[in-house]
Tab-separated table of C-alpha atoms in Angstrom:
chain	number	residue	atom	x	y	z
A	1	MET	CA	176.721	110.426	85.207
A	2	LYS	CA	177.943	113.919	84.453
A	3	LYS	CA	177.441	116.821	86.751
A	4	THR	CA	174.554	119.192	86.169
A	5	VAL	CA	174.540	122.836	87.194
A	6	LEU	CA	171.159	123.928	88.496
A	7	PHE	CA	171.061	127.644	89.085
A	8	PRO	CA	167.468	128.070	90.291
A	9	LEU	CA	167.409	125.125	92.688
A	10	LEU	CA	169.042	126.749	95.679
A	11	ILE	CA	168.602	130.315	96.778
A	12	LEU	CA	171.767	131.616	98.397
A	13	PHE	CA	171.509	134.545	100.743
A	14	CYS	CA	172.807	135.941	104.015
A	15	PHE	CA	171.242	137.312	107.131
A	16	GLN	CA	172.528	138.755	110.368
A	17	LEU	CA	171.628	137.045	113.635
A	18	ALA	CA	170.417	139.478	116.260
A	19	ALA	CA	172.767	140.276	119.117
A	20	GLN	CA	175.708	138.539	117.453
A	21	ASP	CA	178.979	140.113	116.371
A	22	PHE	CA	179.381	137.898	113.322
A	23	GLN	CA	177.427	136.856	110.276
A	24	ILE	CA	175.771	133.483	109.730
A	25	ILE	CA	174.765	132.559	106.187
A	26	GLN	CA	171.746	130.481	105.272
A	27	ILE	CA	173.176	128.566	102.337
A	28	THR	CA	170.107	126.661	101.086
A	29	ASN	CA	166.398	127.402	100.921
A	30	GLY	CA	163.590	125.491	99.254
A	31	GLU	CA	160.827	122.894	99.512
A	32	TYR	CA	163.133	120.029	100.521
A	33	ASN	CA	165.383	118.954	103.368
A	34	ILE	CA	169.166	119.070	103.590
A	35	ARG	CA	171.252	116.619	105.620
A	36	ASN	CA	174.845	115.535	106.262
A	37	PRO	CA	177.011	118.394	104.887
A	38	PHE	CA	180.644	117.607	104.157
A	39	ILE	CA	183.724	119.714	103.349
A	40	ASN	CA	187.028	118.002	102.717
A	41	HIS	CA	190.106	118.837	104.776
A	42	ALA	CA	192.706	121.264	103.413
A	43	TYR	CA	196.187	119.959	102.716
A	44	TYR	CA	199.334	121.911	101.823
A	45	TYR	CA	197.550	125.228	101.402
A	46	SER	CA	194.971	123.636	99.127
A	47	TYR	CA	191.242	123.783	99.656
A	48	SER	CA	188.130	121.969	98.546
A	49	ASN	CA	186.003	123.368	95.736
A	50	PHE	CA	182.757	121.992	97.094
A	51	LEU	CA	180.431	121.788	100.043
A	52	PHE	CA	178.568	118.479	99.624
A	53	PHE	CA	175.212	117.512	101.135
A	54	GLU	CA	172.142	115.287	100.752
A	55	LEU	CA	169.026	116.827	99.253
A	56	HIS	CA	165.861	114.966	100.320
A	57	ARG	CA	162.676	115.352	98.306
A	58	ASN	CA	159.654	113.091	97.623
A	59	ASN	CA	161.057	110.286	99.799
A	60	PHE	CA	164.277	110.157	97.773
A	61	SER	CA	167.661	111.774	98.236
A	62	ASN	CA	170.493	112.774	95.927
A	63	ILE	CA	173.975	114.156	96.422
A	64	TYR	CA	174.461	117.842	95.634
A	65	ALA	CA	177.221	120.362	96.121
A	66	VAL	CA	177.627	124.119	96.130
A	67	SER	CA	180.883	125.729	95.050
A	68	TYR	CA	182.492	128.730	96.690
A	69	ASP	CA	183.602	131.768	94.677
A	70	SER	CA	186.724	133.151	96.392
A	71	GLU	CA	186.833	136.301	94.281
A	72	ASN	CA	183.342	137.417	95.305
A	73	GLN	CA	183.315	135.612	98.668
A	74	LEU	CA	179.995	133.842	98.105
A	75	PHE	CA	178.476	130.502	97.128
A	76	THR	CA	177.603	130.267	93.446
A	77	ASP	CA	176.989	127.128	91.366
A	78	THR	CA	174.770	124.365	92.666
A	79	ILE	CA	175.787	120.984	91.286
A	80	ARG	CA	173.592	117.895	91.185
A	81	ILE	CA	175.999	114.970	91.324
A	82	THR	CA	173.535	112.055	91.482
A	83	SER	CA	169.973	111.795	90.208
A	84	GLY	CA	167.117	109.310	90.176
A	85	ASN	CA	164.596	107.896	92.625
A	86	PHE	CA	167.136	106.400	95.023
A	87	GLN	CA	168.507	106.930	98.489
A	88	ASP	CA	171.997	108.405	97.985
A	89	ILE	CA	173.273	109.473	101.404
A	90	LYS	CA	176.303	110.376	103.533
A	91	PRO	CA	178.581	112.073	100.992
A	92	SER	CA	182.287	112.551	101.632
A	93	ALA	CA	185.317	113.216	99.441
A	94	ASP	CA	189.025	112.497	99.391
A	95	ASP	CA	191.967	114.826	98.695
A	96	TYR	CA	191.192	114.805	94.963
A	97	GLU	CA	187.417	115.598	95.264
A	98	ASN	CA	186.482	112.004	94.404
A	99	LEU	CA	183.055	111.460	95.926
A	100	TYR	CA	181.928	108.575	98.163
A	101	PHE	CA	178.400	107.858	99.360
A	102	ILE	CA	175.949	105.125	100.365
A	103	THR	CA	173.261	104.115	97.869
A	104	ASN	CA	170.412	101.620	97.455
A	105	ARG	CA	170.632	101.600	93.642
A	106	ASN	CA	171.305	97.842	93.586
A	107	GLY	CA	168.407	97.001	95.897
A	108	ASN	CA	170.447	97.012	99.097
A	109	LEU	CA	172.930	99.438	100.627
A	110	ASP	CA	176.311	99.688	98.858
A	111	ILE	CA	179.275	102.006	99.063
A	112	ALA	CA	179.643	103.948	95.800
A	113	PHE	CA	182.425	106.067	94.347
A	114	ILE	CA	182.392	108.748	91.630
A	115	PRO	CA	185.788	109.912	90.306
A	116	PHE	CA	186.365	113.628	89.762
A	117	VAL	CA	188.250	114.035	86.485
A	118	ASN	CA	188.991	117.251	84.591
A	119	GLY	CA	186.437	119.236	86.566
A	120	ASN	CA	183.570	116.769	86.133
A	121	TYR	CA	182.103	113.862	88.040
A	122	GLY	CA	182.078	110.661	86.003
A	123	ASP	CA	180.155	107.413	86.230
A	124	ILE	CA	179.284	105.659	89.455
A	125	LYS	CA	181.578	102.816	90.515
A	126	TYR	CA	180.687	100.411	93.301
A	127	LEU	CA	183.189	99.584	96.007
A	128	THR	CA	180.840	96.952	97.439
A	129	THR	CA	178.334	94.763	95.606
A	130	SER	CA	177.421	91.981	98.024
A	131	GLN	CA	173.839	91.010	98.838
A	132	GLU	CA	174.332	92.301	102.394
A	133	ASP	CA	174.008	95.958	103.342
A	134	GLU	CA	177.259	97.894	103.661
A	135	TYR	CA	176.966	101.108	105.628
A	136	ASP	CA	178.609	103.470	108.101
A	137	TYR	CA	181.723	103.774	105.984
A	138	LYS	CA	184.614	105.998	106.988
A	139	ILE	CA	187.561	107.186	104.906
A	140	ILE	CA	190.830	106.362	106.650
A	141	THR	CA	192.972	109.426	107.165
A	142	SER	CA	196.756	109.726	107.102
A	143	ASN	CA	199.470	111.984	108.453
A	144	ASP	CA	201.283	111.464	105.148
A	145	TYR	CA	199.430	113.987	102.988
A	146	GLY	CA	198.670	113.071	99.418
A	147	PHE	CA	198.888	109.282	99.850
A	148	GLY	CA	196.710	108.867	96.781
A	149	ASP	CA	197.885	105.417	95.703
A	150	SER	CA	194.585	103.890	96.819
A	151	THR	CA	191.310	104.517	98.603
A	152	ARG	CA	191.162	103.213	102.171
A	153	LEU	CA	187.819	102.767	103.905
A	154	LEU	CA	186.264	101.134	106.924
A	155	ILE	CA	182.760	99.766	106.416
A	156	ARG	CA	180.174	97.817	108.382
A	157	ARG	CA	178.818	94.640	106.802
A	158	GLY	CA	176.570	92.510	108.970
A	159	ASP	CA	178.469	91.675	112.146
A	160	GLU	CA	181.890	92.724	110.786
A	161	ILE	CA	183.936	95.905	110.494
A	162	ILE	CA	185.874	95.558	107.249
A	163	TYR	CA	188.979	97.319	105.984
A	164	LEU	CA	188.608	97.966	102.251
A	165	THR	CA	191.037	99.350	99.676
A	166	TYR	CA	190.376	100.340	96.095
A	167	ALA	CA	193.107	100.860	93.482
A	168	ASN	CA	193.273	100.353	89.708
A	169	ASP	CA	189.643	99.167	89.615
A	170	SER	CA	190.433	96.386	92.108
A	171	VAL	CA	188.921	96.007	95.577
A	172	TYR	CA	190.633	94.288	98.503
A	173	SER	CA	188.891	93.720	101.824
A	174	HIS	CA	189.908	92.325	105.197
A	175	PRO	CA	187.695	91.790	108.286
A	176	VAL	CA	189.157	93.631	111.273
A	177	PHE	CA	186.580	93.255	114.067
A	178	LYS	CA	183.707	90.753	114.251
A	179	ASP	CA	180.793	90.791	116.681
A	180	ASP	CA	180.331	87.620	118.729
A	181	SER	CA	178.436	86.431	121.789
A	182	ILE	CA	180.891	88.285	124.057
A	183	SER	CA	181.667	91.588	122.321
A	184	LYS	CA	180.123	94.047	119.858
A	185	TYR	CA	182.096	96.671	117.918
A	186	THR	CA	180.949	100.183	117.002
A	187	ASP	CA	182.285	103.734	116.496
A	188	TYR	CA	185.331	102.899	114.401
A	189	THR	CA	188.028	105.026	112.813
A	190	GLY	CA	191.477	104.536	111.329
A	191	ILE	CA	194.748	106.153	110.359
A	192	LYS	CA	197.621	105.226	108.072
A	193	TYR	CA	200.452	106.519	110.217
A	194	SER	CA	203.862	107.273	108.717
A	195	SER	CA	206.686	107.134	111.236
A	196	PHE	CA	210.465	106.849	111.171
A	197	PRO	CA	212.016	103.415	111.996
A	198	GLY	CA	211.551	102.673	115.684
A	199	GLY	CA	209.134	105.580	116.111
A	200	ILE	CA	206.082	105.550	118.351
A	201	PRO	CA	203.329	105.228	117.242
A	202	ARG	CA	204.617	102.600	114.835
A	203	ASP	CA	204.664	102.980	111.071
A	204	GLY	CA	201.560	101.281	109.694
A	205	LEU	CA	197.782	101.109	109.786
A	206	PHE	CA	195.752	101.509	112.996
A	207	ILE	CA	192.058	100.596	113.186
A	208	ILE	CA	190.287	101.844	116.330
A	209	ALA	CA	186.853	100.763	117.584
A	210	VAL	CA	184.648	100.820	120.670
A	211	GLU	CA	184.184	97.322	122.099
A	212	THR	CA	181.120	96.632	124.278
A	213	ASN	CA	180.795	93.392	126.241
A	214	LYS	CA	177.542	91.627	127.136
A	215	SER	CA	177.449	93.471	130.480
A	216	GLY	CA	177.464	96.831	128.672
A	217	ASN	CA	181.026	97.769	129.675
A	218	LYS	CA	182.990	99.596	126.989
A	219	ARG	CA	186.637	99.963	126.069
A	220	LEU	CA	188.651	101.483	123.243
A	221	VAL	CA	190.600	98.872	121.257
A	222	SER	CA	192.994	98.820	118.315
A	223	LYS	CA	194.178	96.514	115.546
A	224	PHE	CA	197.541	97.241	113.877
A	225	ARG	CA	198.910	96.264	110.466
A	226	ASP	CA	202.592	96.920	109.788
A	227	SER	CA	204.234	98.034	106.540
A	228	ASN	CA	204.714	94.357	105.582
A	229	TYR	CA	200.922	93.851	105.686
A	230	GLN	CA	201.037	91.732	108.824
A	231	TRP	CA	198.047	92.104	111.155
A	232	TYR	CA	198.672	92.045	114.912
A	233	THR	CA	196.388	90.904	117.704
A	234	LYS	CA	193.887	93.287	119.264
A	235	SER	CA	195.224	95.664	121.917
A	236	ILE	CA	193.384	97.732	124.532
A	237	ILE	CA	193.851	101.505	124.427
A	238	LEU	CA	191.490	102.431	127.269
A	239	ASP	CA	189.374	100.235	129.535
A	240	ASN	CA	186.085	101.008	131.330
A	241	CYS	CA	185.109	104.132	129.410
A	242	ASP	CA	182.254	105.516	127.325
A	243	CYS	CA	184.707	106.203	124.492
A	244	SER	CA	182.149	107.665	122.064
A	245	ASN	CA	182.974	108.953	118.576
A	246	PRO	CA	186.711	108.158	118.333
A	247	ASP	CA	188.355	110.102	115.537
A	248	PHE	CA	191.815	111.169	114.454
A	249	GLN	CA	192.463	114.905	114.459
A	250	VAL	CA	195.102	115.322	111.753
A	251	VAL	CA	196.509	118.787	111.123
A	252	GLN	CA	199.682	119.744	109.340
A	253	TRP	CA	202.883	120.335	111.290
A	254	PHE	CA	201.419	118.734	114.429
A	255	GLU	CA	201.335	115.078	115.367
A	256	PRO	CA	197.879	113.483	114.950
A	257	VAL	CA	195.912	112.727	118.082
A	258	LEU	CA	193.136	110.231	118.745
A	259	SER	CA	190.137	112.120	120.120
A	260	PHE	CA	187.102	110.606	121.799
A	261	GLU	CA	184.285	111.504	124.200
A	262	ASP	CA	184.045	110.148	127.742
A	263	THR	CA	181.987	110.948	130.826
A	264	LEU	CA	183.464	113.220	133.471
A	265	ASN	CA	181.404	114.438	136.446
A	266	GLY	CA	178.209	113.431	134.688
A	267	GLU	CA	179.006	115.240	131.399
A	268	ARG	CA	180.412	113.953	128.144
A	269	ARG	CA	183.714	115.728	127.591
A	270	LEU	CA	186.386	115.627	124.898
A	271	PHE	CA	189.676	113.797	125.445
A	272	TYR	CA	192.654	113.009	123.251
A	273	ILE	CA	195.542	110.546	123.257
A	274	GLU	CA	198.807	111.586	121.614
A	275	ASP	CA	200.374	108.108	121.726
A	276	TRP	CA	197.599	105.549	121.225
A	277	ASP	CA	200.195	102.815	120.581
A	278	LEU	CA	202.402	102.699	123.709
A	279	THR	CA	201.678	105.087	126.599
A	280	LYS	CA	197.943	105.489	125.804
A	281	LEU	CA	197.439	108.363	128.242
A	282	PRO	CA	194.160	110.299	127.836
A	283	VAL	CA	194.186	114.097	128.227
A	284	LEU	CA	191.125	116.238	128.915
A	285	VAL	CA	190.684	118.985	126.316
A	286	ASP	CA	189.998	122.367	127.901
A	287	LEU	CA	186.755	123.378	126.172
A	288	PRO	CA	184.904	126.356	127.698
A	289	PHE	CA	181.346	125.049	127.846
A	290	SER	CA	179.524	122.807	130.302
A	291	GLY	CA	177.218	120.102	128.995
A	292	ASP	CA	177.688	117.105	126.734
A	293	ILE	CA	180.324	117.688	124.044
A	294	SER	CA	179.942	115.698	120.813
A	295	TYR	CA	181.259	115.341	117.279
A	296	PHE	CA	184.373	117.506	117.531
A	297	LYS	CA	185.748	118.270	114.052
A	298	SER	CA	188.866	120.225	113.161
A	299	ASP	CA	190.915	121.209	110.152
A	300	MET	CA	194.060	123.287	109.821
A	301	PRO	CA	196.783	123.503	107.149
A	302	MET	CA	199.065	125.714	109.252
A	303	ILE	CA	198.209	128.644	111.472
A	304	VAL	CA	201.036	131.134	111.190
A	305	THR	CA	199.838	133.255	114.091
A	306	ARG	CA	199.573	131.279	117.297
A	307	PRO	CA	200.187	133.054	120.612
A	308	TYR	CA	201.195	130.599	123.290
A	309	GLU	CA	198.577	130.725	126.021
A	310	LYS	CA	198.877	127.832	128.422
A	311	LYS	CA	195.166	127.779	129.182
A	312	ASN	CA	194.461	126.909	125.528
A	313	ALA	CA	197.414	124.616	124.944
A	314	ASP	CA	195.351	121.449	124.587
A	315	VAL	CA	193.039	122.602	121.812
A	316	TYR	CA	194.978	125.408	120.140
A	317	PRO	CA	196.649	123.335	117.406
A	318	TYR	CA	193.229	122.037	116.359
A	319	VAL	CA	191.635	125.254	115.199
A	320	PRO	CA	189.512	125.959	113.304
A	321	HIS	CA	187.164	123.507	114.950
A	322	THR	CA	183.492	123.021	115.717
A	323	TYR	CA	181.435	120.728	117.909
A	324	PHE	CA	177.983	120.335	119.470
A	325	VAL	CA	177.050	121.049	123.078
A	326	ASP	CA	173.925	119.597	124.726
A	327	SER	CA	173.027	121.308	128.003
A	328	SER	CA	169.701	121.078	129.860
A	329	GLY	CA	167.974	119.795	126.739
A	330	ILE	CA	169.268	122.623	124.539
A	331	LYS	CA	171.554	121.733	121.618
A	332	SER	CA	174.060	124.321	120.388
A	333	ILE	CA	176.924	124.479	117.941
A	334	ARG	CA	180.264	126.040	118.802
A	335	LEU	CA	181.608	128.751	116.500
A	336	ASN	CA	184.540	131.132	116.692
A	337	LYS	CA	183.538	134.600	117.882
A	338	PHE	CA	185.650	136.476	115.347
A	339	GLU	CA	185.891	136.232	111.589
A	340	TYR	CA	189.684	136.199	111.650
A	341	GLY	CA	190.518	132.916	113.224
A	342	TRP	CA	193.729	133.379	115.184
A	343	ASP	CA	191.685	134.165	118.290
A	344	PRO	CA	190.110	130.896	119.515
A	345	LEU	CA	187.377	132.482	121.645
A	346	ASP	CA	184.203	130.432	121.440
A	347	THR	CA	180.530	131.199	121.351
A	348	LEU	CA	177.461	128.965	121.095
A	349	ILE	CA	174.535	129.208	118.678
A	350	ASN	CA	171.355	127.460	119.822
A	351	LEU	CA	169.822	124.991	117.370
A	352	LYS	CA	166.197	123.979	116.819
A	353	LEU	CA	167.205	120.644	115.295
A	354	SER	CA	168.371	118.035	117.816
A	355	SER	CA	169.724	115.764	115.056
A	356	SER	CA	171.846	118.452	113.414
A	357	SER	CA	175.069	117.410	111.645
A	358	ALA	CA	178.076	119.623	110.958
A	359	THR	CA	181.287	119.851	108.981
A	360	ILE	CA	184.262	122.193	108.735
A	361	GLY	CA	186.836	122.776	106.025
A	362	ALA	CA	188.507	125.197	103.640
A	363	LEU	CA	186.600	126.452	100.605
A	364	GLY	CA	188.750	129.226	99.151
A	365	TYR	CA	191.162	132.098	99.575
A	366	ALA	CA	190.665	135.630	100.817
A	367	TYR	CA	192.953	138.514	101.568
A	368	MET	CA	194.824	137.487	104.732
A	369	GLY	CA	194.405	133.727	104.328
A	370	ILE	CA	192.298	130.663	103.662
A	371	VAL	CA	188.511	130.823	104.035
A	372	TYR	CA	187.067	128.105	106.270
A	373	PHE	CA	183.403	127.387	106.731
A	374	SER	CA	181.647	125.713	109.598
A	375	ALA	CA	178.461	124.343	108.006
A	376	TRP	CA	175.552	122.672	109.769
A	377	THR	CA	171.886	121.787	109.387
A	378	ASP	CA	169.030	123.347	111.327
A	379	SER	CA	165.254	123.632	111.160
A	380	ILE	CA	163.631	126.717	109.652
A	381	ASP	CA	160.061	127.131	108.349
A	382	GLU	CA	159.436	123.406	108.969
A	383	ARG	CA	162.330	122.455	106.660
A	384	ILE	CA	165.910	121.409	107.337
A	385	GLN	CA	168.335	123.785	105.655
A	386	LEU	CA	172.063	124.361	105.547
A	387	PHE	CA	173.742	127.204	107.426
A	388	GLY	CA	177.362	128.309	107.554
A	389	ARG	CA	179.814	130.730	109.045
A	390	LYS	CA	183.010	131.975	107.419
A	391	GLN	CA	186.310	132.156	109.270
A	392	ILE	CA	189.562	133.352	107.739
A	393	TYR	CA	192.849	131.838	108.902
A	394	PRO	CA	196.235	133.236	107.862
A	395	VAL	CA	198.605	130.721	106.302
A	396	GLY	CA	202.164	131.049	105.127
A	397	ALA	CA	201.621	130.711	101.394
A	398	VAL	CA	198.956	133.347	100.876
A	399	ASN	CA	200.824	136.619	101.072
A	400	ASP	CA	204.459	137.660	100.709
A	401	GLU	CA	204.605	138.468	104.373
A	402	THR	CA	203.016	137.264	107.563
A	403	LYS	CA	202.237	139.693	110.328
A	404	VAL	CA	201.098	139.824	113.919
A	405	ASN	CA	200.859	142.831	116.156
A	406	ASN	CA	204.544	143.051	117.057
A	407	PHE	CA	206.550	141.607	114.165
A	408	ILE	CA	206.523	140.515	110.527
A	409	LEU	CA	208.006	137.350	108.995
A	410	PHE	CA	208.820	137.200	105.276
A	411	GLN	CA	209.046	134.164	103.004
A	412	ASN	CA	212.575	132.789	102.715
A	413	TYR	CA	214.489	133.413	99.501
A	414	PRO	CA	215.346	131.450	97.457
A	415	ASN	CA	212.724	128.799	97.979
A	416	PRO	CA	213.342	125.978	97.164
A	417	PHE	CA	216.976	126.418	98.256
A	418	ASN	CA	220.250	124.464	98.233
A	419	PRO	CA	221.589	124.640	100.875
A	420	VAL	CA	221.509	128.323	101.989
A	421	THR	CA	218.516	130.642	102.149
A	422	LYS	CA	217.784	134.067	103.617
A	423	ILE	CA	214.954	134.616	106.095
A	424	GLU	CA	214.010	138.207	106.914
A	425	TYR	CA	211.833	139.446	109.755
A	426	ARG	CA	210.932	142.838	111.174
A	427	ILE	CA	210.390	143.481	114.882
A	428	LEU	CA	207.970	146.290	115.688
A	429	THR	CA	208.234	145.936	119.470
A	430	SER	CA	211.491	145.015	121.214
A	431	SER	CA	211.341	141.467	122.551
A	432	ASP	CA	213.204	138.198	123.078
A	433	VAL	CA	213.653	136.374	119.778
A	434	ARG	CA	214.194	132.705	119.013
A	435	PHE	CA	214.420	130.835	115.696
A	436	GLU	CA	213.722	127.166	115.046
A	437	VAL	CA	213.246	124.754	112.144
A	438	ILE	CA	211.200	121.532	112.296
A	439	ASN	CA	210.607	118.772	109.762
A	440	ILE	CA	207.183	117.466	108.740
A	441	LEU	CA	207.307	114.890	111.557
A	442	GLY	CA	207.462	117.729	114.057
A	443	GLU	CA	211.107	117.011	114.962
A	444	LYS	CA	213.290	120.020	115.689
A	445	VAL	CA	216.330	120.109	113.376
A	446	PHE	CA	217.693	123.562	114.227
A	447	GLU	CA	217.286	126.143	116.970
A	448	GLU	CA	218.994	129.413	117.856
A	449	ASN	CA	218.217	131.946	120.566
A	450	TYR	CA	218.991	135.545	119.582
A	451	GLY	CA	218.106	137.005	122.965
A	452	TYR	CA	216.600	140.476	123.391
A	453	GLN	CA	216.414	142.447	120.119
A	454	GLN	CA	215.439	146.058	119.509
A	455	SER	CA	212.808	146.970	116.935
A	456	GLY	CA	214.164	146.841	113.376
A	457	ASN	CA	214.888	144.582	110.387
A	458	TYR	CA	216.872	141.345	110.733
A	459	THR	CA	218.117	138.620	108.383
A	460	ILE	CA	218.845	134.964	109.138
A	461	ASN	CA	221.191	133.151	106.763
A	462	PHE	CA	220.065	129.584	107.251
A	463	ASP	CA	222.394	126.803	106.079
A	464	GLY	CA	220.738	123.435	105.513
A	465	LYS	CA	223.920	121.507	104.769
A	466	ASP	CA	223.365	119.172	107.741
A	467	ILE	CA	219.746	118.218	107.001
A	468	PRO	CA	218.267	116.104	104.182
A	469	SER	CA	216.120	117.371	101.333
A	470	GLY	CA	212.488	117.887	102.240
A	471	VAL	CA	209.771	120.240	103.469
A	472	TYR	CA	210.520	122.208	106.638
A	473	ILE	CA	208.724	124.764	108.780
A	474	TYR	CA	210.718	127.690	110.101
A	475	SER	CA	209.407	129.746	113.009
A	476	VAL	CA	210.396	133.009	114.624
A	477	PHE	CA	209.276	133.525	118.217
A	478	ALA	CA	209.007	137.111	119.456
A	479	GLY	CA	207.772	137.458	122.998
A	480	GLU	CA	204.494	135.567	123.326
A	481	ASN	CA	203.901	135.251	119.583
A	482	ARG	CA	205.158	133.009	116.819
A	483	LEU	CA	205.099	133.204	113.023
A	484	SER	CA	205.838	130.218	110.794
A	485	ARG	CA	206.334	129.538	107.108
A	486	LYS	CA	207.118	126.603	104.870
A	487	MET	CA	210.402	126.183	103.006
A	488	VAL	CA	211.756	123.421	100.763
A	489	LEU	CA	215.341	122.163	100.697
A	490	LEU	CA	215.987	120.613	97.297
A	491	ARG	CA	219.441	119.253	96.511
């Protein structure tokens, strides 16, 4: 099933919301309904080409996408990926734009897969073909970017949550949690976590779910599989909680965290756990709005401008982000106030649609950085349409220099290097200066404090003779600000 470009199907236009200091785009418009938008996460300065969604018409639904034109900063081609009188729903994609969705093409619900090859979507392949419905699938994430050796999913089939892998046209499945007379399992997620020997969390696969007993009490539980494919017994992460919508927030250069929603003072708030394997200590995320918080989503390749403000320490690594807020019967979506995303100030946009769904991810480049879109559904003219807001985040690989208001950091040269490289920076306002290098696990491998420096140009001759080959992040701290860039040591 090859892709089809349909120019007249969607009308793409923009409008300015009254009394707002930023622009919201209405992405789709027509005699149909749009649901479940999806943008893939950005990895290593890459970005997705597509914003996927369901298009519902005449009691059927198909998977469509719109592509983003970075040069002209607008949505252009509309692509119909599936066709026919079926229910194709809940699209998502992996790092390589391969598409996953749920379909009733075989008479019951199956999980389907369409490979993206040479700029086109190919034929539909089925990851499940049993006579039972398979639904509520979730792609398992990883902190080891580009682990494309296989597809890893969690799916619901009957009373079981099943771990499924797909590689070389072969499917392997393993039941992880099974409902019984005592416990039911819902709200599941997973991560393939890469760690050094003896590290915590352990190196392996973690499957997380909400367990509810027959009295209605909930707890957050985990199953672990090590690198030798051995499954361990169920462990409890958190007892006596609401524990809604567990998810792993995975951003580059920061350790992943397990986020979830729990009730605090009568409101559903966002929490995270940095070590879900050993200490299992929940931390309240400092979000600025009262009401019930739900469906927090984040994506970030690497913010190079991140002032250290203690009041925002909990959530700052996980920007850009978006989430819903329900307060006094009014549902809103959180957006960043400013188009350039290094300032995390939030604002809320009220929604007409109580069942709105949202996504966030990178869709292209612009001057100054990567273009992210928050996209969501809302009701307009008795139809459900897709809306979005652009945010631009500076990243280290976009320009030859990275700048904040008081200093500039240049890309190291040579890069890759072996083992010595030069790193230049320019201080515009005299301040205390510190330099550090971390590896992709977030471990500090080098640090030097230069003390108070006057405004001017400076050069660091960094020698990597004592560290192994690999990708590293170097950072210069000047006063309350930091700039970071990626460098590669290649022996």
